[in-house]
PDB file of C-alpha atoms and ligand atoms in Angstrom:
ATOM      1  CA  MET K   1      53.086  30.026 148.314  1.00  0.00           C
ATOM      2  CA  SER K   2      53.788  33.696 147.919  1.00  0.00           C
ATOM      3  CA  ILE K   3      56.838  35.088 146.172  1.00  0.00           C
ATOM      4  CA  LYS K   4      58.552  38.273 147.213  1.00  0.00           C
ATOM      5  CA  LEU K   5      61.592  39.754 145.503  1.00  0.00           C
ATOM      6  CA  GLU K   6      63.185  42.826 147.028  1.00  0.00           C
ATOM      7  CA  HIS K   7      65.631  45.015 145.126  1.00  0.00           C
ATOM      8  CA  ILE K   8      67.069  42.195 143.048  1.00  0.00           C
ATOM      9  CA  ASN K   9      70.107  42.927 140.906  1.00  0.00           C
ATOM     10  CA  TYR K  10      71.739  40.335 138.712  1.00  0.00           C
ATOM     11  CA  ILE K  11      75.036  40.708 136.903  1.00  0.00           C
ATOM     12  CA  TYR K  12      76.458  38.205 134.408  1.00  0.00           C
ATOM     13  CA  GLY K  13      80.235  38.011 134.108  1.00  0.00           C
ATOM     14  CA  GLU K  14      81.070  40.331 136.985  1.00  0.00           C
ATOM     15  CA  GLY K  15      84.723  41.392 136.805  1.00  0.00           C
ATOM     16  CA  THR K  16      85.085  40.407 133.149  1.00  0.00           C
ATOM     17  CA  ALA K  17      84.937  42.369 129.920  1.00  0.00           C
ATOM     18  CA  TYR K  18      81.529  40.752 129.306  1.00  0.00           C
ATOM     19  CA  ARG K  19      79.927  42.173 132.444  1.00  0.00           C
ATOM     20  CA  LYS K  20      76.223  42.635 131.886  1.00  0.00           C
ATOM     21  CA  GLN K  21      73.673  43.787 134.413  1.00  0.00           C
ATOM     22  CA  ALA K  22      70.601  41.790 133.432  1.00  0.00           C
ATOM     23  CA  LEU K  23      68.316  42.836 136.320  1.00  0.00           C
ATOM     24  CA  LYS K  24      68.219  46.238 137.947  1.00  0.00           C
ATOM     25  CA  ASP K  25      66.516  46.758 141.284  1.00  0.00           C
ATOM     26  CA  VAL K  26      63.560  44.460 140.646  1.00  0.00           C
ATOM     27  CA  SER K  27      61.015  44.301 143.463  1.00  0.00           C
ATOM     28  CA  LEU K  28      57.975  42.129 143.029  1.00  0.00           C
ATOM     29  CA  GLU K  29      55.367  40.370 145.111  1.00  0.00           C
ATOM     30  CA  ILE K  30      53.201  37.572 143.733  1.00  0.00           C
ATOM     31  CA  PRO K  31      50.480  36.257 146.031  1.00  0.00           C
ATOM     32  CA  HIS K  32      49.538  32.600 145.747  1.00  0.00           C
ATOM     33  CA  GLY K  33      47.176  31.729 142.904  1.00  0.00           C
ATOM     34  CA  GLN K  34      47.812  34.645 140.564  1.00  0.00           C
ATOM     35  CA  PHE K  35      48.166  34.240 136.793  1.00  0.00           C
ATOM     36  CA  VAL K  36      50.956  36.659 135.908  1.00  0.00           C
ATOM     37  CA  GLY K  37      52.378  37.508 132.489  1.00  0.00           C
ATOM     38  CA  ILE K  38      55.861  38.847 131.826  1.00  0.00           C
ATOM     39  CA  ILE K  39      56.625  40.588 128.541  1.00  0.00           C
ATOM     40  CA  GLY K  40      59.615  42.511 127.252  1.00  0.00           C
ATOM     41  CA  HIS K  41      61.875  42.633 124.220  1.00  0.00           C
ATOM     42  CA  THR K  42      64.625  40.038 123.730  1.00  0.00           C
ATOM     43  CA  GLY K  43      67.376  40.628 126.243  1.00  0.00           C
ATOM     44  CA  SER K  44      65.154  42.608 128.634  1.00  0.00           C
ATOM     45  CA  GLY K  45      65.811  40.171 131.493  1.00  0.00           C
ATOM     46  CA  LYS K  46      62.727  37.937 131.460  1.00  0.00           C
ATOM     47  CA  SER K  47      64.583  34.613 131.502  1.00  0.00           C
ATOM     48  CA  THR K  48      67.055  35.854 134.088  1.00  0.00           C
ATOM     49  CA  LEU K  49      64.177  36.955 136.303  1.00  0.00           C
ATOM     50  CA  ILE K  50      62.282  33.667 136.160  1.00  0.00           C
ATOM     51  CA  GLN K  51      65.408  31.598 136.758  1.00  0.00           C
ATOM     52  CA  HIS K  52      65.625  33.297 140.145  1.00  0.00           C
ATOM     53  CA  LEU K  53      62.211  31.936 141.041  1.00  0.00           C
ATOM     54  CA  ASN K  54      63.336  28.322 141.351  1.00  0.00           C
ATOM     55  CA  GLY K  55      66.835  29.130 142.548  1.00  0.00           C
ATOM     56  CA  LEU K  56      68.611  28.257 139.302  1.00  0.00           C
ATOM     57  CA  ILE K  57      70.446  31.530 139.630  1.00  0.00           C
ATOM     58  CA  ARG K  58      71.057  33.540 142.735  1.00  0.00           C
ATOM     59  CA  ALA K  59      70.704  37.310 142.823  1.00  0.00           C
ATOM     60  CA  THR K  60      73.937  39.287 142.891  1.00  0.00           C
ATOM     61  CA  ASP K  61      72.165  41.238 145.594  1.00  0.00           C
ATOM     62  CA  GLY K  62      68.667  41.659 146.931  1.00  0.00           C
ATOM     63  CA  LYS K  63      66.274  39.452 148.867  1.00  0.00           C
ATOM     64  CA  PHE K  64      64.008  36.600 147.838  1.00  0.00           C
ATOM     65  CA  TYR K  65      61.307  35.291 150.154  1.00  0.00           C
ATOM     66  CA  PHE K  66      59.334  32.205 149.240  1.00  0.00           C
ATOM     67  CA  ASN K  67      56.257  31.769 151.373  1.00  0.00           C
ATOM     68  CA  GLY K  68      57.794  34.129 153.903  1.00  0.00           C
ATOM     69  CA  GLU K  69      61.091  32.236 154.131  1.00  0.00           C
ATOM     70  CA  ASP K  70      64.386  33.845 153.164  1.00  0.00           C
ATOM     71  CA  VAL K  71      65.635  31.750 150.237  1.00  0.00           C
ATOM     72  CA  TYR K  72      69.149  33.156 150.505  1.00  0.00           C
ATOM     73  CA  ALA K  73      69.490  32.427 154.217  1.00  0.00           C
ATOM     74  CA  GLU K  74      71.996  29.770 155.197  1.00  0.00           C
ATOM     75  CA  GLY K  75      70.425  26.342 155.409  1.00  0.00           C
ATOM     76  CA  TYR K  76      67.430  27.116 153.189  1.00  0.00           C
ATOM     77  CA  SER K  77      66.561  24.039 151.151  1.00  0.00           C
ATOM     78  CA  MET K  78      66.957  24.812 147.460  1.00  0.00           C
ATOM     79  CA  ARG K  79      65.649  21.336 146.787  1.00  0.00           C
ATOM     80  CA  ASN K  80      62.418  22.306 148.480  1.00  0.00           C
ATOM     81  CA  LEU K  81      62.211  25.465 146.359  1.00  0.00           C
ATOM     82  CA  ARG K  82      62.715  23.444 143.155  1.00  0.00           C
ATOM     83  CA  ASN K  83      59.971  21.053 144.183  1.00  0.00           C
ATOM     84  CA  GLU K  84      57.574  23.922 144.736  1.00  0.00           C
ATOM     85  CA  VAL K  85      58.479  26.028 141.696  1.00  0.00           C
ATOM     86  CA  GLY K  86      58.357  24.178 138.374  1.00  0.00           C
ATOM     87  CA  LEU K  87      60.144  25.863 135.508  1.00  0.00           C
ATOM     88  CA  VAL K  88      59.298  25.019 131.897  1.00  0.00           C
ATOM     89  CA  PHE K  89      62.128  26.299 129.711  1.00  0.00           C
ATOM     90  CA  GLN K  90      61.842  27.542 126.161  1.00  0.00           C
ATOM     91  CA  TYR K  91      61.688  24.585 123.771  1.00  0.00           C
ATOM     92  CA  PRO K  92      61.436  22.172 126.714  1.00  0.00           C
ATOM     93  CA  GLU K  93      61.104  19.206 124.346  1.00  0.00           C
ATOM     94  CA  HIS K  94      64.875  19.409 123.826  1.00  0.00           C
ATOM     95  CA  GLN K  95      65.173  17.915 127.286  1.00  0.00           C
ATOM     96  CA  LEU K  96      63.095  14.826 126.608  1.00  0.00           C
ATOM     97  CA  PHE K  97      65.337  11.796 126.728  1.00  0.00           C
ATOM     98  CA  GLU K  98      63.639   8.669 128.071  1.00  0.00           C
ATOM     99  CA  VAL K  99      62.595   5.669 125.972  1.00  0.00           C
ATOM    100  CA  ASP K 100      58.890   6.345 126.202  1.00  0.00           C
ATOM    101  CA  VAL K 101      56.516   9.154 127.141  1.00  0.00           C
ATOM    102  CA  LEU K 102      55.367   7.774 130.487  1.00  0.00           C
ATOM    103  CA  THR K 103      58.926   7.085 131.693  1.00  0.00           C
ATOM    104  CA  ASP K 104      59.933  10.573 130.677  1.00  0.00           C
ATOM    105  CA  VAL K 105      57.131  12.235 132.608  1.00  0.00           C
ATOM    106  CA  CYS K 106      57.920   9.983 135.611  1.00  0.00           C
ATOM    107  CA  PHE K 107      61.477  11.331 135.750  1.00  0.00           C
ATOM    108  CA  GLY K 108      60.680  14.350 137.946  1.00  0.00           C
ATOM    109  CA  PRO K 109      58.576  12.599 140.604  1.00  0.00           C
ATOM    110  CA  LYS K 110      61.100   9.708 140.623  1.00  0.00           C
ATOM    111  CA  ASN K 111      63.815  12.218 141.371  1.00  0.00           C
ATOM    112  CA  GLN K 112      61.673  13.551 144.201  1.00  0.00           C
ATOM    113  CA  GLY K 113      62.008  10.076 145.726  1.00  0.00           C
ATOM    114  CA  LEU K 114      58.396   8.993 145.256  1.00  0.00           C
ATOM    115  CA  PRO K 115      57.500   5.289 144.887  1.00  0.00           C
ATOM    116  CA  LYS K 116      57.003   3.952 141.353  1.00  0.00           C
ATOM    117  CA  GLU K 117      53.202   3.678 141.553  1.00  0.00           C
ATOM    118  CA  GLU K 118      52.876   7.238 142.813  1.00  0.00           C
ATOM    119  CA  CYS K 119      55.201   8.464 140.034  1.00  0.00           C
ATOM    120  CA  GLU K 120      53.053   6.774 137.415  1.00  0.00           C
ATOM    121  CA  LYS K 121      49.861   8.070 138.939  1.00  0.00           C
ATOM    122  CA  ARG K 122      51.175  11.633 138.896  1.00  0.00           C
ATOM    123  CA  ALA K 123      52.605  11.247 135.407  1.00  0.00           C
ATOM    124  CA  LYS K 124      49.269  10.025 134.056  1.00  0.00           C
ATOM    125  CA  GLU K 125      47.385  12.845 135.753  1.00  0.00           C
ATOM    126  CA  ALA K 126      49.835  15.368 134.311  1.00  0.00           C
ATOM    127  CA  LEU K 127      49.586  13.911 130.796  1.00  0.00           C
ATOM    128  CA  GLU K 128      45.823  13.977 131.027  1.00  0.00           C
ATOM    129  CA  ALA K 129      45.898  17.597 132.231  1.00  0.00           C
ATOM    130  CA  VAL K 130      47.813  18.677 129.132  1.00  0.00           C
ATOM    131  CA  GLY K 131      45.522  16.706 126.828  1.00  0.00           C
ATOM    132  CA  PHE K 132      48.058  14.071 125.789  1.00  0.00           C
ATOM    133  CA  PRO K 133      46.333  10.940 124.394  1.00  0.00           C
ATOM    134  CA  GLU K 134      46.768   7.782 126.471  1.00  0.00           C
ATOM    135  CA  LYS K 135      47.346   5.582 123.438  1.00  0.00           C
ATOM    136  CA  TYR K 136      50.761   7.222 122.929  1.00  0.00           C
ATOM    137  CA  TYR K 137      52.066   6.761 126.481  1.00  0.00           C
ATOM    138  CA  GLY K 138      54.359   3.952 125.279  1.00  0.00           C
ATOM    139  CA  GLN K 139      55.656   5.881 122.286  1.00  0.00           C
ATOM    140  CA  SER K 140      59.180   7.262 122.058  1.00  0.00           C
ATOM    141  CA  PRO K 141      58.968  11.017 122.754  1.00  0.00           C
ATOM    142  CA  PHE K 142      61.159  11.597 119.699  1.00  0.00           C
ATOM    143  CA  ASP K 143      58.502  10.215 117.349  1.00  0.00           C
ATOM    144  CA  LEU K 144      55.863  12.757 118.398  1.00  0.00           C
ATOM    145  CA  SER K 145      54.772  15.943 116.661  1.00  0.00           C
ATOM    146  CA  GLY K 146      56.134  19.283 117.909  1.00  0.00           C
ATOM    147  CA  GLY K 147      52.937  20.127 119.799  1.00  0.00           C
ATOM    148  CA  GLN K 148      52.766  16.706 121.455  1.00  0.00           C
ATOM    149  CA  LYS K 149      56.424  16.844 122.479  1.00  0.00           C
ATOM    150  CA  ARG K 150      55.741  20.205 124.083  1.00  0.00           C
ATOM    151  CA  ARG K 151      52.809  18.706 126.002  1.00  0.00           C
ATOM    152  CA  VAL K 152      54.956  15.854 127.292  1.00  0.00           C
ATOM    153  CA  ALA K 153      57.636  18.296 128.419  1.00  0.00           C
ATOM    154  CA  ILE K 154      55.113  20.462 130.278  1.00  0.00           C
ATOM    155  CA  ALA K 155      53.581  17.331 131.835  1.00  0.00           C
ATOM    156  CA  GLY K 156      57.075  16.398 133.068  1.00  0.00           C
ATOM    157  CA  VAL K 157      57.093  19.546 135.193  1.00  0.00           C
ATOM    158  CA  LEU K 158      53.444  19.259 136.237  1.00  0.00           C
ATOM    159  CA  ALA K 159      54.015  15.701 137.459  1.00  0.00           C
ATOM    160  CA  MET K 160      56.134  17.170 140.241  1.00  0.00           C
ATOM    161  CA  GLN K 161      52.989  18.994 141.365  1.00  0.00           C
ATOM    162  CA  PRO K 162      54.573  22.408 141.740  1.00  0.00           C
ATOM    163  CA  LYS K 163      52.711  25.149 143.574  1.00  0.00           C
ATOM    164  CA  VAL K 164      54.149  27.690 141.154  1.00  0.00           C
ATOM    165  CA  LEU K 165      54.361  26.941 137.431  1.00  0.00           C
ATOM    166  CA  VAL K 166      56.709  29.197 135.466  1.00  0.00           C
ATOM    167  CA  LEU K 167      56.638  28.920 131.677  1.00  0.00           C
ATOM    168  CA  ASP K 168      59.170  30.613 129.397  1.00  0.00           C
ATOM    169  CA  GLU K 169      57.468  31.159 126.021  1.00  0.00           C
ATOM    170  CA  PRO K 170      55.611  27.834 126.147  1.00  0.00           C
ATOM    171  CA  THR K 171      54.123  28.295 122.687  1.00  0.00           C
ATOM    172  CA  ALA K 172      57.273  29.396 120.799  1.00  0.00           C
ATOM    173  CA  GLY K 173      57.449  27.718 117.425  1.00  0.00           C
ATOM    174  CA  LEU K 174      53.968  26.174 117.553  1.00  0.00           C
ATOM    175  CA  ASP K 175      51.264  26.807 114.955  1.00  0.00           C
ATOM    176  CA  PRO K 176      48.280  28.981 116.031  1.00  0.00           C
ATOM    177  CA  LYS K 177      46.064  25.984 116.795  1.00  0.00           C
ATOM    178  CA  GLY K 178      48.712  24.260 118.932  1.00  0.00           C
ATOM    179  CA  ARG K 179      49.416  27.568 120.626  1.00  0.00           C
ATOM    180  CA  ASP K 180      45.789  28.182 121.586  1.00  0.00           C
ATOM    181  CA  GLU K 181      45.311  24.603 122.779  1.00  0.00           C
ATOM    182  CA  ILE K 182      48.329  24.713 125.069  1.00  0.00           C
ATOM    183  CA  LEU K 183      47.449  28.115 126.516  1.00  0.00           C
ATOM    184  CA  ASP K 184      43.812  27.071 127.028  1.00  0.00           C
ATOM    185  CA  GLN K 185      45.048  24.022 128.906  1.00  0.00           C
ATOM    186  CA  ILE K 186      47.363  26.085 131.071  1.00  0.00           C
ATOM    187  CA  ALA K 187      44.502  28.485 131.841  1.00  0.00           C
ATOM    188  CA  GLU K 188      42.308  25.503 132.733  1.00  0.00           C
ATOM    189  CA  LEU K 189      44.998  24.100 135.036  1.00  0.00           C
ATOM    190  CA  HIS K 190      45.191  27.457 136.722  1.00  0.00           C
ATOM    191  CA  ARG K 191      41.405  27.582 137.153  1.00  0.00           C
ATOM    192  CA  GLN K 192      41.192  24.079 138.602  1.00  0.00           C
ATOM    193  CA  GLY K 193      44.404  23.870 140.529  1.00  0.00           C
ATOM    194  CA  ASP K 194      45.762  25.511 143.557  1.00  0.00           C
ATOM    195  CA  MET K 195      48.597  27.029 141.562  1.00  0.00           C
ATOM    196  CA  THR K 196      50.349  30.293 140.707  1.00  0.00           C
ATOM    197  CA  VAL K 197      51.217  30.611 137.006  1.00  0.00           C
ATOM    198  CA  VAL K 198      53.913  32.896 135.611  1.00  0.00           C
ATOM    199  CA  LEU K 199      53.862  33.079 131.826  1.00  0.00           C
ATOM    200  CA  VAL K 200      56.655  34.685 129.825  1.00  0.00           C
ATOM    201  CA  SER K 201      55.360  35.602 126.410  1.00  0.00           C
ATOM    202  CA  HIS K 202      56.108  37.649 123.336  1.00  0.00           C
ATOM    203  CA  SER K 203      52.490  37.690 122.310  1.00  0.00           C
ATOM    204  CA  MET K 204      50.398  40.626 123.471  1.00  0.00           C
ATOM    205  CA  GLU K 205      47.273  38.803 122.302  1.00  0.00           C
ATOM    206  CA  ASP K 206      48.100  35.861 124.561  1.00  0.00           C
ATOM    207  CA  VAL K 207      48.756  37.891 127.657  1.00  0.00           C
ATOM    208  CA  ALA K 208      45.664  40.029 127.030  1.00  0.00           C
ATOM    209  CA  LYS K 209      43.548  36.897 126.825  1.00  0.00           C
ATOM    210  CA  TYR K 210      44.923  34.930 129.736  1.00  0.00           C
ATOM    211  CA  VAL K 211      46.720  36.813 132.491  1.00  0.00           C
ATOM    212  CA  GLU K 212      45.281  38.950 135.279  1.00  0.00           C
ATOM    213  CA  ARG K 213      48.476  40.863 135.896  1.00  0.00           C
ATOM    214  CA  LEU K 214      51.151  41.935 133.463  1.00  0.00           C
ATOM    215  CA  ILE K 215      54.753  42.825 134.165  1.00  0.00           C
ATOM    216  CA  VAL K 216      56.760  44.594 131.485  1.00  0.00           C
ATOM    217  CA  MET K 217      60.555  44.374 131.496  1.00  0.00           C
ATOM    218  CA  ASN K 218      62.799  46.826 129.671  1.00  0.00           C
ATOM    219  CA  HIS K 219      66.620  46.731 129.848  1.00  0.00           C
ATOM    220  CA  GLY K 220      66.548  44.759 133.094  1.00  0.00           C
ATOM    221  CA  GLU K 221      64.023  47.011 134.802  1.00  0.00           C
ATOM    222  CA  MET K 222      60.413  46.390 135.635  1.00  0.00           C
ATOM    223  CA  VAL K 223      58.651  49.279 133.939  1.00  0.00           C
ATOM    224  CA  PHE K 224      54.978  48.307 134.298  1.00  0.00           C
ATOM    225  CA  ASP K 225      53.159  46.056 136.729  1.00  0.00           C
ATOM    226  CA  ASP K 226      49.405  46.338 136.325  1.00  0.00           C
ATOM    227  CA  THR K 227      46.345  44.764 134.724  1.00  0.00           C
ATOM    228  CA  PRO K 228      46.845  44.083 130.986  1.00  0.00           C
ATOM    229  CA  LYS K 229      44.246  46.758 130.184  1.00  0.00           C
ATOM    230  CA  ASN K 230      46.092  49.428 132.110  1.00  0.00           C
ATOM    231  CA  VAL K 231      49.430  48.377 130.663  1.00  0.00           C
ATOM    232  CA  PHE K 232      48.114  48.477 127.089  1.00  0.00           C
ATOM    233  CA  SER K 233      46.726  51.961 127.617  1.00  0.00           C
ATOM    234  CA  HIS K 234      50.431  52.973 127.546  1.00  0.00           C
ATOM    235  CA  TYR K 235      50.779  51.567 124.048  1.00  0.00           C
ATOM    236  CA  LYS K 236      52.819  54.483 122.809  1.00  0.00           C
ATOM    237  CA  GLU K 237      55.413  53.902 125.553  1.00  0.00           C
ATOM    238  CA  LEU K 238      55.371  50.183 124.799  1.00  0.00           C
ATOM    239  CA  GLU K 239      56.182  50.981 121.184  1.00  0.00           C
ATOM    240  CA  GLU K 240      59.164  53.028 122.273  1.00  0.00           C
ATOM    241  CA  MET K 241      60.429  49.899 124.017  1.00  0.00           C
ATOM    242  CA  GLY K 242      60.090  47.866 120.845  1.00  0.00           C
ATOM    243  CA  LEU K 243      56.829  46.315 122.008  1.00  0.00           C
ATOM    244  CA  ALA K 244      53.275  46.836 120.882  1.00  0.00           C
ATOM    245  CA  ALA K 245      49.807  46.536 122.320  1.00  0.00           C
ATOM    246  CA  PRO K 246      47.452  43.830 120.980  1.00  0.00           C
ATOM    247  CA  GLN K 247      46.254  44.591 117.438  1.00  0.00           C
ATOM    248  CA  ILE K 248      42.772  45.136 118.849  1.00  0.00           C
ATOM    249  CA  THR K 249      44.017  48.161 120.791  1.00  0.00           C
ATOM    250  CA  TYR K 250      45.098  49.814 117.535  1.00  0.00           C
ATOM    251  CA  ILE K 251      41.801  49.045 115.818  1.00  0.00           C
ATOM    252  CA  MET K 252      39.851  50.480 118.750  1.00  0.00           C
ATOM    253  CA  HIS K 253      41.860  53.684 118.705  1.00  0.00           C
ATOM    254  CA  ALA K 254      41.481  54.020 114.919  1.00  0.00           C
ATOM    255  CA  LEU K 255      37.693  53.555 115.179  1.00  0.00           C
ATOM    256  CA  SER K 256      37.499  56.090 117.987  1.00  0.00           C
ATOM    257  CA  GLU K 257      39.584  58.623 116.050  1.00  0.00           C
ATOM    258  CA  ASN K 258      37.172  58.163 113.147  1.00  0.00           C
ATOM    259  CA  GLY K 259      34.162  59.040 115.258  1.00  0.00           C
ATOM    260  CA  LEU K 260      32.839  55.687 116.505  1.00  0.00           C
ATOM    261  CA  ASN K 261      32.363  55.889 120.242  1.00  0.00           C
ATOM    262  CA  VAL K 262      33.953  52.544 121.198  1.00  0.00           C
ATOM    263  CA  ASP K 263      35.678  51.563 124.425  1.00  0.00           C
ATOM    264  CA  THR K 264      39.351  51.941 123.505  1.00  0.00           C
ATOM    265  CA  THR K 265      40.455  49.759 126.421  1.00  0.00           C
ATOM    266  CA  ALA K 266      39.069  46.599 124.759  1.00  0.00           C
ATOM    267  CA  THR K 267      41.959  44.171 124.310  1.00  0.00           C
ATOM    268  CA  THR K 268      40.338  40.892 123.256  1.00  0.00           C
ATOM    269  CA  VAL K 269      38.303  40.082 120.142  1.00  0.00           C
ATOM    270  CA  GLU K 270      35.207  39.411 122.261  1.00  0.00           C
ATOM    271  CA  GLU K 271      35.417  42.744 124.061  1.00  0.00           C
ATOM    272  CA  ALA K 272      35.986  44.511 120.749  1.00  0.00           C
ATOM    273  CA  ARG K 273      32.944  42.872 119.167  1.00  0.00           C
ATOM    274  CA  ASP K 274      30.744  43.904 122.094  1.00  0.00           C
ATOM    275  CA  THR K 275      31.841  47.516 122.183  1.00  0.00           C
ATOM    276  CA  ILE K 276      31.687  47.930 118.381  1.00  0.00           C
ATOM    277  CA  LEU K 277      28.144  46.521 118.274  1.00  0.00           C
ATOM    278  CA  GLU K 278      27.115  48.722 121.170  1.00  0.00           C
ATOM    279  CA  ALA K 279      28.517  51.816 119.469  1.00  0.00           C
ATOM    280  CA  LEU K 280      26.929  50.917 116.118  1.00  0.00           C
ATOM    281  CA  LYS K 281      23.530  50.368 117.735  1.00  0.00           C
ATOM    282  CA  LYS K 282      23.679  53.850 119.220  1.00  0.00           C
ATOM    283  CA  GLN K 283      25.352  55.743 116.413  1.00  0.00           C
ATOM    284  CA  LYS K 284      24.602  53.896 113.188  1.00  0.00           C
ATOM    285  CA  PRO K 285      21.680  51.486 113.695  1.00  0.00           C
ATOM    286  CA  SER K 286      20.937  51.554 109.956  1.00  0.00           C
ATOM    287  CA  LEU K 287      24.269  49.850 109.277  1.00  0.00           C
ATOM    288  CA  LEU K 288      23.306  46.899 111.428  1.00  0.00           C
ATOM    289  CA  LYS K 289      19.871  46.553 109.778  1.00  0.00           C
ATOM    290  CA  LYS K 290      21.268  46.665 106.239  1.00  0.00           C
ATOM    291  CA  GLY K 291      23.479  43.676 106.903  1.00  0.00           C
ATOM    292  CA  GLY K 292      20.403  41.848 108.216  1.00  0.00           C
ATOM    293  CA  ARG K 293      22.173  41.073 111.452  1.00  0.00           C
ATOM    294  CA  SER K 294      21.606  42.558 114.810  1.00  0.00           C
ATOM    295  CA  GLU K 295      24.512  40.802 116.508  1.00  0.00           C
TER     296      GLU K 295
HETATM  297  P1  ADP W   1      65.181  37.793 127.810  1.00  0.00           P
HETATM  298  O1  ADP W   1      64.757  36.521 128.440  1.00  0.00           O
HETATM  299  O2  ADP W   1      64.236  38.928 128.080  1.00  0.00           O
HETATM  300  O3  ADP W   1      65.474  37.661 126.340  1.00  0.00           O
HETATM  301  P2  ADP W   1      67.678  37.436 129.265  1.00  0.00           P
HETATM  302  O4  ADP W   1      67.334  37.347 130.707  1.00  0.00           O
HETATM  303  O5  ADP W   1      67.957  36.155 128.537  1.00  0.00           O
HETATM  304  O6  ADP W   1      66.546  38.272 128.498  1.00  0.00           O
HETATM  305  O7  ADP W   1      68.950  38.371 129.083  1.00  0.00           O
HETATM  306  C1  ADP W   1      69.099  39.612 129.735  1.00  0.00           C
HETATM  307  C2  ADP W   1      70.477  40.165 129.405  1.00  0.00           C
HETATM  308  O8  ADP W   1      71.492  39.330 129.968  1.00  0.00           O
HETATM  309  C3  ADP W   1      70.771  40.228 127.907  1.00  0.00           C
HETATM  310  O9  ADP W   1      71.517  41.366 127.645  1.00  0.00           O
HETATM  311  C4  ADP W   1      71.581  38.983 127.667  1.00  0.00           C
HETATM  312  O10 ADP W   1      72.469  39.162 126.573  1.00  0.00           O
HETATM  313  C5  ADP W   1      72.346  38.832 128.963  1.00  0.00           C
HETATM  314  N1  ADP W   1      72.627  37.410 129.259  1.00  0.00           N
HETATM  315  C6  ADP W   1      71.717  36.421 129.351  1.00  0.00           C
HETATM  316  N2  ADP W   1      72.304  35.244 129.658  1.00  0.00           N
HETATM  317  C7  ADP W   1      73.632  35.521 129.761  1.00  0.00           C
HETATM  318  C8  ADP W   1      74.803  34.720 130.072  1.00  0.00           C
HETATM  319  N3  ADP W   1      74.690  33.416 130.344  1.00  0.00           N
HETATM  320  N4  ADP W   1      75.989  35.351 130.085  1.00  0.00           N
HETATM  321  C9  ADP W   1      76.109  36.665 129.839  1.00  0.00           C
HETATM  322  N5  ADP W   1      75.051  37.474 129.546  1.00  0.00           N
HETATM  323  C10 ADP W   1      73.836  36.910 129.504  1.00  0.00           C
END
């Protein structure tokens, strides 16, 4: 289920005083199965971009091919596109509304016209995939904690078994533990499933840890599209856009500037630990011995 956008422009409020060009000449190809991150400051066009992916908004001009088919051609089934591309909005728990968790998660597959047993089967699989405890299936979604509500909302999209899962800041407002758990589960789903994942995030640490490809948006334009490591090597340019590299990048550069020969492209804590230890072993072995630890 590949995605191909060609020269997409999107303008809000064309012909009014509020005209705003939110996307400028965006071209992008995502092969099936990739885990892609999108970052950018508020208002850079991230939400507008991802709403194109399931046809919620239609480009002012440009082309969109889903699995080789022209989405904007006459007769193309938008319903089909929405079944294949599941979009989890920011604060998706605001859209929970059914009397209990299981019924809520069944809503999507029911809408797809699936029989009741199949809906329940899919809903249970989806709830299990996001780590939601079975004993609360009968609970009102409104009585759950913030993290659990978020899980139910994500399960509601997963139950439709999309081939592409698009998440707009899925961890916004969660505490660090809830944030890590949800992202770990999404990464696990990506590993196990036959699914493309597009993750919009504000957190450089999160994208560095999880995604294989990172797209940076700035004022409606796609300014970087590369591996997270390569993108973060432009940390000075990112700063000019009001963004920053992961904190680790700054620590690595500071250590290097102070004479420790570390790999400055390390972006995760684990990579940083390895390269610091390696450099210490070579340059300052006595430091490691003094602390009584060799690792
Ligand atoms: P992001 O998700 O990166 O915060 P958005 O895609 O929401 O960015 O917004 C991109 C630009 O489009 C911003 O300047 C924003 O103010 C504008 N915009 C977003 N939604 C609307 C709308 N419904 N009407 C008019 N302008 C909008």
